[in-house]
JSON list of C-alpha atoms in Angstrom, two decimals:
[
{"chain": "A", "resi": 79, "resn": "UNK", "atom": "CA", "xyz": [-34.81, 12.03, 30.76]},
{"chain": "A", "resi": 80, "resn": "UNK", "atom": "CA", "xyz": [-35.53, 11.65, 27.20]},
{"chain": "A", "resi": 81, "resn": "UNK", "atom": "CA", "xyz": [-33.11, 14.92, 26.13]},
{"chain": "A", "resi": 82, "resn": "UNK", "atom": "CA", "xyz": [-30.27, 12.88, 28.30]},
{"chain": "A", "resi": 83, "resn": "UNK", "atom": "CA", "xyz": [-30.81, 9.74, 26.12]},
{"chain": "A", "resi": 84, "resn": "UNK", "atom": "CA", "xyz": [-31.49, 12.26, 23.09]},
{"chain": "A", "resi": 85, "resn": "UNK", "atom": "CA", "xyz": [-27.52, 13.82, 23.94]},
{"chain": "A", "resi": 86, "resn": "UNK", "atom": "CA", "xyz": [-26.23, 10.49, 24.59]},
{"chain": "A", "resi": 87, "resn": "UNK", "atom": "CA", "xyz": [-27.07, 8.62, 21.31]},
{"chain": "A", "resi": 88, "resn": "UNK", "atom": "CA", "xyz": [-25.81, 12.29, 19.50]},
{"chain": "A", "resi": 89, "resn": "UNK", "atom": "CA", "xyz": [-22.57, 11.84, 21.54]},
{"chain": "A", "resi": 90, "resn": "UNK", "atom": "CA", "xyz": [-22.21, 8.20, 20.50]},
{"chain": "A", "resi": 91, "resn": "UNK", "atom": "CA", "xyz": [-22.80, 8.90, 16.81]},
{"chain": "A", "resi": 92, "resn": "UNK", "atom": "CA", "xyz": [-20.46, 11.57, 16.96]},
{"chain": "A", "resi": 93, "resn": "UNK", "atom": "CA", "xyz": [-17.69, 9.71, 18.25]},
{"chain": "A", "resi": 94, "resn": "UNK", "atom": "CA", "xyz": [-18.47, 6.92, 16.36]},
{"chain": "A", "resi": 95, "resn": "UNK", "atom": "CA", "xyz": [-18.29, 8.65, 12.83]},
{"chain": "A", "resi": 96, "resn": "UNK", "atom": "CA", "xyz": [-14.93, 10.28, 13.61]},
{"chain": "A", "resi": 97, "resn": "UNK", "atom": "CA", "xyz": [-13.28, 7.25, 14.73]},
{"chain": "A", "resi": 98, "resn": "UNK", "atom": "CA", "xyz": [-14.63, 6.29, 11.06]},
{"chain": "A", "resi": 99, "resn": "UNK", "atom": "CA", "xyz": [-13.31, 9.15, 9.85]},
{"chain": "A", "resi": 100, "resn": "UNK", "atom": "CA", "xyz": [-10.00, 8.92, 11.40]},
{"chain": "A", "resi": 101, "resn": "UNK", "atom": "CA", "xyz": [-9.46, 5.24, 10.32]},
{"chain": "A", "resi": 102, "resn": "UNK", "atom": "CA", "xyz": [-10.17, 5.92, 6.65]},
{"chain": "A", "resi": 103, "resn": "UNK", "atom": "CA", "xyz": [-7.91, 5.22, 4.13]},
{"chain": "A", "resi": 104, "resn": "UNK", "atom": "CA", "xyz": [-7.83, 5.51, 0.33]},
{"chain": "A", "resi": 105, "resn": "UNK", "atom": "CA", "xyz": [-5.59, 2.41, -0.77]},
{"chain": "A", "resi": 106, "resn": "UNK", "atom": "CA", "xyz": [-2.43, 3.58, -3.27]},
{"chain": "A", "resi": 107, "resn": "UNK", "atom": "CA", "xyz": [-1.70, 1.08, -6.14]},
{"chain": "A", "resi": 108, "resn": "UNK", "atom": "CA", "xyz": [1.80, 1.86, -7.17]},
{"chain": "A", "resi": 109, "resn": "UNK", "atom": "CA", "xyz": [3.08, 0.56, -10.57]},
{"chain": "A", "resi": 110, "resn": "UNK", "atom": "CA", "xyz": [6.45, -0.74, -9.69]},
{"chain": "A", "resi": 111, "resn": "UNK", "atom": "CA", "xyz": [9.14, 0.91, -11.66]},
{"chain": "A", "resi": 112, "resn": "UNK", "atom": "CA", "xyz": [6.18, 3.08, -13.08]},
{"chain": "A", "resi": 113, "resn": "UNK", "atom": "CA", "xyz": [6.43, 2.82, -16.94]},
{"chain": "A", "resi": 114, "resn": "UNK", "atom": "CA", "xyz": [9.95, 1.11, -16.54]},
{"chain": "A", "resi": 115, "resn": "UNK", "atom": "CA", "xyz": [8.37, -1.65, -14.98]},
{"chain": "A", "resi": 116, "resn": "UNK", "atom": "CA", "xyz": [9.82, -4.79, -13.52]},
{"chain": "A", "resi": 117, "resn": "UNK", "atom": "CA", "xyz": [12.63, -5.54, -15.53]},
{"chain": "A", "resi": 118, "resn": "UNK", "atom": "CA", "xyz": [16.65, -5.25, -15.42]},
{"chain": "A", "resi": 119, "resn": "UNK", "atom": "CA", "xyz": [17.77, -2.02, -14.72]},
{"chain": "A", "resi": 120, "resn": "UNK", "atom": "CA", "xyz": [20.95, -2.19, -17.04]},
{"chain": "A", "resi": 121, "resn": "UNK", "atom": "CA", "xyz": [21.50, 1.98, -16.29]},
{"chain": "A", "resi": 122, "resn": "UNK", "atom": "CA", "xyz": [21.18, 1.94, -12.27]},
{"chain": "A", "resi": 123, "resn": "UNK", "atom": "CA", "xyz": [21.45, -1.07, -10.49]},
{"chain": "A", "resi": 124, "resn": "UNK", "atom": "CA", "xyz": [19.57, 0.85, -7.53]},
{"chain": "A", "resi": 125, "resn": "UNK", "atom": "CA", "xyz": [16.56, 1.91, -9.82]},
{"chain": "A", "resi": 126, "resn": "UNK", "atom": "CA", "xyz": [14.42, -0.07, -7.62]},
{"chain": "A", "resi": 127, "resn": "UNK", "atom": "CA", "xyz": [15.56, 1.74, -4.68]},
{"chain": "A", "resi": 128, "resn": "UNK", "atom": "CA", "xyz": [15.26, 4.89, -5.87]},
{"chain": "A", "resi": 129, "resn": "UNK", "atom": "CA", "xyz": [12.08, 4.24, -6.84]},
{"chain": "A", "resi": 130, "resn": "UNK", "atom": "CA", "xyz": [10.65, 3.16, -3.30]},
{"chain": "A", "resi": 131, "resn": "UNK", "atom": "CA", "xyz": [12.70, 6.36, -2.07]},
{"chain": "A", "resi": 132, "resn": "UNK", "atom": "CA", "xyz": [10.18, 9.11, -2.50]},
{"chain": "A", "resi": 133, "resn": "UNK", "atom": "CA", "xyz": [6.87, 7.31, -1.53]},
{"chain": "A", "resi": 134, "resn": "UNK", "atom": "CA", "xyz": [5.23, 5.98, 1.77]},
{"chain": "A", "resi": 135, "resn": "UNK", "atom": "CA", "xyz": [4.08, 2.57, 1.65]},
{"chain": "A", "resi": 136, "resn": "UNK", "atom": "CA", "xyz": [0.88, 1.63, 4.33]},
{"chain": "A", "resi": 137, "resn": "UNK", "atom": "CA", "xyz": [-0.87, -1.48, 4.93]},
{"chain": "A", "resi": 138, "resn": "UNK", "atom": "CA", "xyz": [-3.54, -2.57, 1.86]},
{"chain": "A", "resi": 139, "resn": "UNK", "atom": "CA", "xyz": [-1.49, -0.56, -0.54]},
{"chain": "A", "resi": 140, "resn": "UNK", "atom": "CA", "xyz": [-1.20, -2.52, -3.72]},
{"chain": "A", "resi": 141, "resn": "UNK", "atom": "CA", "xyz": [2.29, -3.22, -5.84]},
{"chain": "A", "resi": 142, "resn": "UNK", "atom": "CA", "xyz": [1.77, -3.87, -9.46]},
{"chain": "A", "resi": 143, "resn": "UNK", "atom": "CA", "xyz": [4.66, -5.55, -10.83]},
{"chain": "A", "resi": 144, "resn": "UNK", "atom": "CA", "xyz": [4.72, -5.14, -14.85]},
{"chain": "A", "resi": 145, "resn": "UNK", "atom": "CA", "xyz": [6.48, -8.04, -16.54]},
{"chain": "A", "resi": 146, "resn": "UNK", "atom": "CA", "xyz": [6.20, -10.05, -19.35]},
{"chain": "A", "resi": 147, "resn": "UNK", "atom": "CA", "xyz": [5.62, -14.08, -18.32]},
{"chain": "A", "resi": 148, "resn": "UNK", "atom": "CA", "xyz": [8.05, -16.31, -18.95]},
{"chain": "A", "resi": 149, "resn": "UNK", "atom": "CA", "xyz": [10.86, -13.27, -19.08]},
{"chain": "A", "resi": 150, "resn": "UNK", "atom": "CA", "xyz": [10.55, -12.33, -15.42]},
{"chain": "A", "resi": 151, "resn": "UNK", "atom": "CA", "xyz": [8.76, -13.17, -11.91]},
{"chain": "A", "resi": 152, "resn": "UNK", "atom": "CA", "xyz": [8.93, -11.91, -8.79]},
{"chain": "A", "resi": 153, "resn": "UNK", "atom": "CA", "xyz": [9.17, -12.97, -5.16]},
{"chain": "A", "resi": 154, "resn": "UNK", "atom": "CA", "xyz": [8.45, -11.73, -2.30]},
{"chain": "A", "resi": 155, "resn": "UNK", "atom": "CA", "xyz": [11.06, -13.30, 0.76]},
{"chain": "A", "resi": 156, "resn": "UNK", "atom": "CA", "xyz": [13.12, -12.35, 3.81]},
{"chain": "A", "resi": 157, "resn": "UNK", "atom": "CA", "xyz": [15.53, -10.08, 4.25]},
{"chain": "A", "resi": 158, "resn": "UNK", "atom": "CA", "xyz": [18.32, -12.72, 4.31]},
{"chain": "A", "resi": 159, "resn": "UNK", "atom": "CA", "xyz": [17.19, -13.85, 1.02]},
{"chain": "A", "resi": 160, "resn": "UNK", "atom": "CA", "xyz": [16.38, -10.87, -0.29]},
{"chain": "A", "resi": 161, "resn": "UNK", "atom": "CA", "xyz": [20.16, -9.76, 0.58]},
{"chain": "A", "resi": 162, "resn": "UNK", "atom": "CA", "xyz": [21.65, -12.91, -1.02]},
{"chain": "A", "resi": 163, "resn": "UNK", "atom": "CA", "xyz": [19.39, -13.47, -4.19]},
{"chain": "A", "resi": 164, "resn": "UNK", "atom": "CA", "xyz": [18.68, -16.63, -3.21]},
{"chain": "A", "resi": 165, "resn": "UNK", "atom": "CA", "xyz": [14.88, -18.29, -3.28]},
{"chain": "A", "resi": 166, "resn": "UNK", "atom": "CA", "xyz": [15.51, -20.63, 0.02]},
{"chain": "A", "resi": 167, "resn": "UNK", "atom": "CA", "xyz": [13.60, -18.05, 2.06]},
{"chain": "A", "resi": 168, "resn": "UNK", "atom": "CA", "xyz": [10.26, -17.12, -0.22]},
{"chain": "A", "resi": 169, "resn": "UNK", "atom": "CA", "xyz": [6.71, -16.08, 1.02]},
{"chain": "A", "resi": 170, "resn": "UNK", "atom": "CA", "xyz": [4.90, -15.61, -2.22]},
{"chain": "A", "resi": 171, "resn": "UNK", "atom": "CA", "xyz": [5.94, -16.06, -5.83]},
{"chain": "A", "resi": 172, "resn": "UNK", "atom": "CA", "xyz": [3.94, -14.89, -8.95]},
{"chain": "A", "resi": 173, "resn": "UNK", "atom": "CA", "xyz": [4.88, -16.04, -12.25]},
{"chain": "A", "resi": 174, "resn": "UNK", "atom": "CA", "xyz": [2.51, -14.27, -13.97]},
{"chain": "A", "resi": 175, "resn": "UNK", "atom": "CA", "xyz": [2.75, -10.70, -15.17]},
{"chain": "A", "resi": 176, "resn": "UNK", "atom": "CA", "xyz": [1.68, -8.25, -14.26]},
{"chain": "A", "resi": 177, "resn": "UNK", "atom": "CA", "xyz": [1.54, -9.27, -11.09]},
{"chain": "A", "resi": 178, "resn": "UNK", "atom": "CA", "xyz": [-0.27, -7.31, -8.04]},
{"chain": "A", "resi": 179, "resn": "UNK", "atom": "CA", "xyz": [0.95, -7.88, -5.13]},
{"chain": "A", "resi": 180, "resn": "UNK", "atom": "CA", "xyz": [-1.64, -6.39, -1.72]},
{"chain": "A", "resi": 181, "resn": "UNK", "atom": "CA", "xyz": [1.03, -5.30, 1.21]},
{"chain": "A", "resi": 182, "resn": "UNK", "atom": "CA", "xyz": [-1.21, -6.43, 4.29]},
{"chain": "A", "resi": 183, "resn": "UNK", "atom": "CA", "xyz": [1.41, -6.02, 7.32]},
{"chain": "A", "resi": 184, "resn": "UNK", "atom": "CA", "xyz": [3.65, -3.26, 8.23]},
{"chain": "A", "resi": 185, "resn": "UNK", "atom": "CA", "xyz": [7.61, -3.64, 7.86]},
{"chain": "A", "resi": 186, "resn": "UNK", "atom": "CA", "xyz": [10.21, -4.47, 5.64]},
{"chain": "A", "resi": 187, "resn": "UNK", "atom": "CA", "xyz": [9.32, -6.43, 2.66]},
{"chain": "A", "resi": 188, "resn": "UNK", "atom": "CA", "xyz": [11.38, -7.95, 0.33]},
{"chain": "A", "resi": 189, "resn": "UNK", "atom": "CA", "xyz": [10.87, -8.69, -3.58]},
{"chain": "A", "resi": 190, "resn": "UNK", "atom": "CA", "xyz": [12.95, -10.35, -6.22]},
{"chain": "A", "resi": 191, "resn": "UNK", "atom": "CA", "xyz": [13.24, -11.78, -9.60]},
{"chain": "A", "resi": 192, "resn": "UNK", "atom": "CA", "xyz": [14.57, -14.76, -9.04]},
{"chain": "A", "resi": 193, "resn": "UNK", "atom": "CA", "xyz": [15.38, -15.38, -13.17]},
{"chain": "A", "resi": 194, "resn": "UNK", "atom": "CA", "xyz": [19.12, -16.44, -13.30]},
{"chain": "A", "resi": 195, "resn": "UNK", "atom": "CA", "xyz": [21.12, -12.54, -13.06]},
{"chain": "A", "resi": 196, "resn": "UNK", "atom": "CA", "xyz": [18.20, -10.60, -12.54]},
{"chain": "A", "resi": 197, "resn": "UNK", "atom": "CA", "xyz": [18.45, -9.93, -8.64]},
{"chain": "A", "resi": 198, "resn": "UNK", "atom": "CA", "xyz": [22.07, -9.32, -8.79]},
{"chain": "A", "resi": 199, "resn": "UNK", "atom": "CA", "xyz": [21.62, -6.81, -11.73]},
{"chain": "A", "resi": 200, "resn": "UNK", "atom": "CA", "xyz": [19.57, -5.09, -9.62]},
{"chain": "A", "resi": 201, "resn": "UNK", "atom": "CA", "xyz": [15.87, -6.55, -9.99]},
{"chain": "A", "resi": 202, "resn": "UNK", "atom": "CA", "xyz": [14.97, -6.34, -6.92]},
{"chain": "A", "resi": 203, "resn": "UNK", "atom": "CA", "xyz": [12.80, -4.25, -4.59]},
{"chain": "A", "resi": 204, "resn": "UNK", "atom": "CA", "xyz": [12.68, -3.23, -0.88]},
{"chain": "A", "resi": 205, "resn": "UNK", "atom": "CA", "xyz": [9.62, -1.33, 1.10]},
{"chain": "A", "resi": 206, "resn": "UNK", "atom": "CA", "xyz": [9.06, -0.35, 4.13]},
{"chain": "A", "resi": 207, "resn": "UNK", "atom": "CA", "xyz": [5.39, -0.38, 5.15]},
{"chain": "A", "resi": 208, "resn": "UNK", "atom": "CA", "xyz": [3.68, 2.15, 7.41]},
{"chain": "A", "resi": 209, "resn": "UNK", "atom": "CA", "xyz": [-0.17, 1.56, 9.68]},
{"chain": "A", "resi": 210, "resn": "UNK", "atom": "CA", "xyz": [-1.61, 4.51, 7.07]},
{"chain": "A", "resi": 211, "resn": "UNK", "atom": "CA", "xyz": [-2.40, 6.30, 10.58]},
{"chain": "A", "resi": 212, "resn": "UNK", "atom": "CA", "xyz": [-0.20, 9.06, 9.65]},
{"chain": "A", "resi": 213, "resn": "UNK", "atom": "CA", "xyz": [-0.77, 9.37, 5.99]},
{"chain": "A", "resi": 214, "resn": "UNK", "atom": "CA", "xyz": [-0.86, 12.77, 5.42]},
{"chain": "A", "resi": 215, "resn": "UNK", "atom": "CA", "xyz": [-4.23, 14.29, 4.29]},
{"chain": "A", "resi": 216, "resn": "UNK", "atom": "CA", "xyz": [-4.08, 16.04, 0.38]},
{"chain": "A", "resi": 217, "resn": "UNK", "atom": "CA", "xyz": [-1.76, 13.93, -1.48]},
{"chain": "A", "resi": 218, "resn": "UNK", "atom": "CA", "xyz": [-2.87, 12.59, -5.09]},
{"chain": "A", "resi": 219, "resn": "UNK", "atom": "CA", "xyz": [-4.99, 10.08, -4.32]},
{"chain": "A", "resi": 220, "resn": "UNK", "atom": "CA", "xyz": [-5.43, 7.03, -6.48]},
{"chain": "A", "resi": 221, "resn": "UNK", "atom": "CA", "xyz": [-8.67, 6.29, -8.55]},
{"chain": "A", "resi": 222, "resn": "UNK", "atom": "CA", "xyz": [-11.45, 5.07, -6.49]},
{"chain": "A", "resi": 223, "resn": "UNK", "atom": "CA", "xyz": [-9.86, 7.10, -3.41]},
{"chain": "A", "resi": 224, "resn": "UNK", "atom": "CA", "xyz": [-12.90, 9.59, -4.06]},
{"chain": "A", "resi": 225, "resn": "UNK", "atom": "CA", "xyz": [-15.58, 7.36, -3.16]},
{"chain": "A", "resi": 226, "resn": "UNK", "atom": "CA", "xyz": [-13.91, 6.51, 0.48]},
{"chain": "A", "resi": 227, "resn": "UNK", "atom": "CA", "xyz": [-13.47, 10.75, 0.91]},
{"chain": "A", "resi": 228, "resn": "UNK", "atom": "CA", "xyz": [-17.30, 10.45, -0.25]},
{"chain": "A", "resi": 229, "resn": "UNK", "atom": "CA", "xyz": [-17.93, 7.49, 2.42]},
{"chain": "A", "resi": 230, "resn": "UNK", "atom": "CA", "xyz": [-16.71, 9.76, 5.24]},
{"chain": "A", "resi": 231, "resn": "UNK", "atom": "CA", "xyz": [-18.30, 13.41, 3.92]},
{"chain": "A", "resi": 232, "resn": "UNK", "atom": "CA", "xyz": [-21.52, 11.71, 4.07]},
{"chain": "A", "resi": 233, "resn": "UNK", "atom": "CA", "xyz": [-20.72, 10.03, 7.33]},
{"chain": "A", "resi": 234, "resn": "UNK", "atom": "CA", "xyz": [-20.39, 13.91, 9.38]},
{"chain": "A", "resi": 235, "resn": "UNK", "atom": "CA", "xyz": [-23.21, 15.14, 6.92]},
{"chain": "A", "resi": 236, "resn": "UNK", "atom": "CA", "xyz": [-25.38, 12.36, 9.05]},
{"chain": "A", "resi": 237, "resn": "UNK", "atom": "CA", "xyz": [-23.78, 13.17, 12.03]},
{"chain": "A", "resi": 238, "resn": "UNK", "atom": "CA", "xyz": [-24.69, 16.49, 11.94]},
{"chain": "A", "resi": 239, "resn": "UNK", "atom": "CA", "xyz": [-28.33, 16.08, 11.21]},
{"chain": "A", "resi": 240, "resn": "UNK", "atom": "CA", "xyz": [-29.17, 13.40, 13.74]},
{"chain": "A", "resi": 241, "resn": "UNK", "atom": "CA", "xyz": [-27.61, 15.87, 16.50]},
{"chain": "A", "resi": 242, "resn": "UNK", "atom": "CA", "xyz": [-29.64, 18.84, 15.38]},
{"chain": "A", "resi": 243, "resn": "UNK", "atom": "CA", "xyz": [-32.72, 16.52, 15.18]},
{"chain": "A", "resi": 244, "resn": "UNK", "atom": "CA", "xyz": [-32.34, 15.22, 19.11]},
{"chain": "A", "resi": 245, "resn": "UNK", "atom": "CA", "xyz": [-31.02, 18.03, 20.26]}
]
């Protein structure tokens, strides 16, 4: 009886530390524009665009919008909005640079500067936001992305050691 109950709880912390392990995820913060920033792109109205092109957005990632205050803001708005740089539709504004802006739900989102020009010379910015489930394992990962890898070594290291002990 007591090896059953012995196999059961080494079952149950098994599954429960991959499930753990599985759900991890080292948050990205991306500098928008990296060291372009968030300004006017006078040489490629689609900067921002190409810029979003070549990365994978998930849930908790962090945008980092470089500006100087009182030159530039940005918004975050709908799609409708977003497409007519207009402000009618906004969901956050931050008027302070730099500004870092914590993408908590997956899908489209929108960001602008809403100074007079700016959007229409091509200040703005569109993402599309994954779950992180499918992040793929061995990209560069962000400082502070080794102590969640840690987090889930030491998790199995555990694992492993409480099955050999009731087993």
């Amino acid at each position: 009886m007591a090896t059953q109950i012995n196999m059961a709880t080494a079952v149950l912390v098994f599954v429960s530390t991959l499930t753990l392990f599985q759900n991890t995820h080292a948050t990205t913060t991306y500098t928008v524009g990296d060291s372009f920033g968030w300004q006017i792109p006078t040489f490629n109205p689609n900067f921002y665009d190409d810029w979003a092109d070549n990365k994978t957005f998930v849930v908790n990632d962090v945008l980092v919008f470089n500006f100087t205050t009182g030159q530039h803001n940005v918004l975050e708005l709908t799609e409708p909005g977003y497409d007519a740089c207009t402000t009618s539709d906004t969901i956050v504004t931050e008027n302070k640079g730099p500004a870092r802006i914590t993408l908590k739900r997956t899908g489209e989102h929108y960001f602008i500067c809403a100074y007079l020009g700016h959007c229409f010379a091509g200040q703005k910015l569109k993402v599309d936001v994954q779950d992180g489930r499918g992040k793929t394992p061995g990209v560069l990962s962000p400082p502070g992305a080794a102590a969640s890898s840690l987090v889930a070594t030491t998790s199995i290291v555990f694992m492993f050691i409480a099955f050999a002990l009731l087993c």
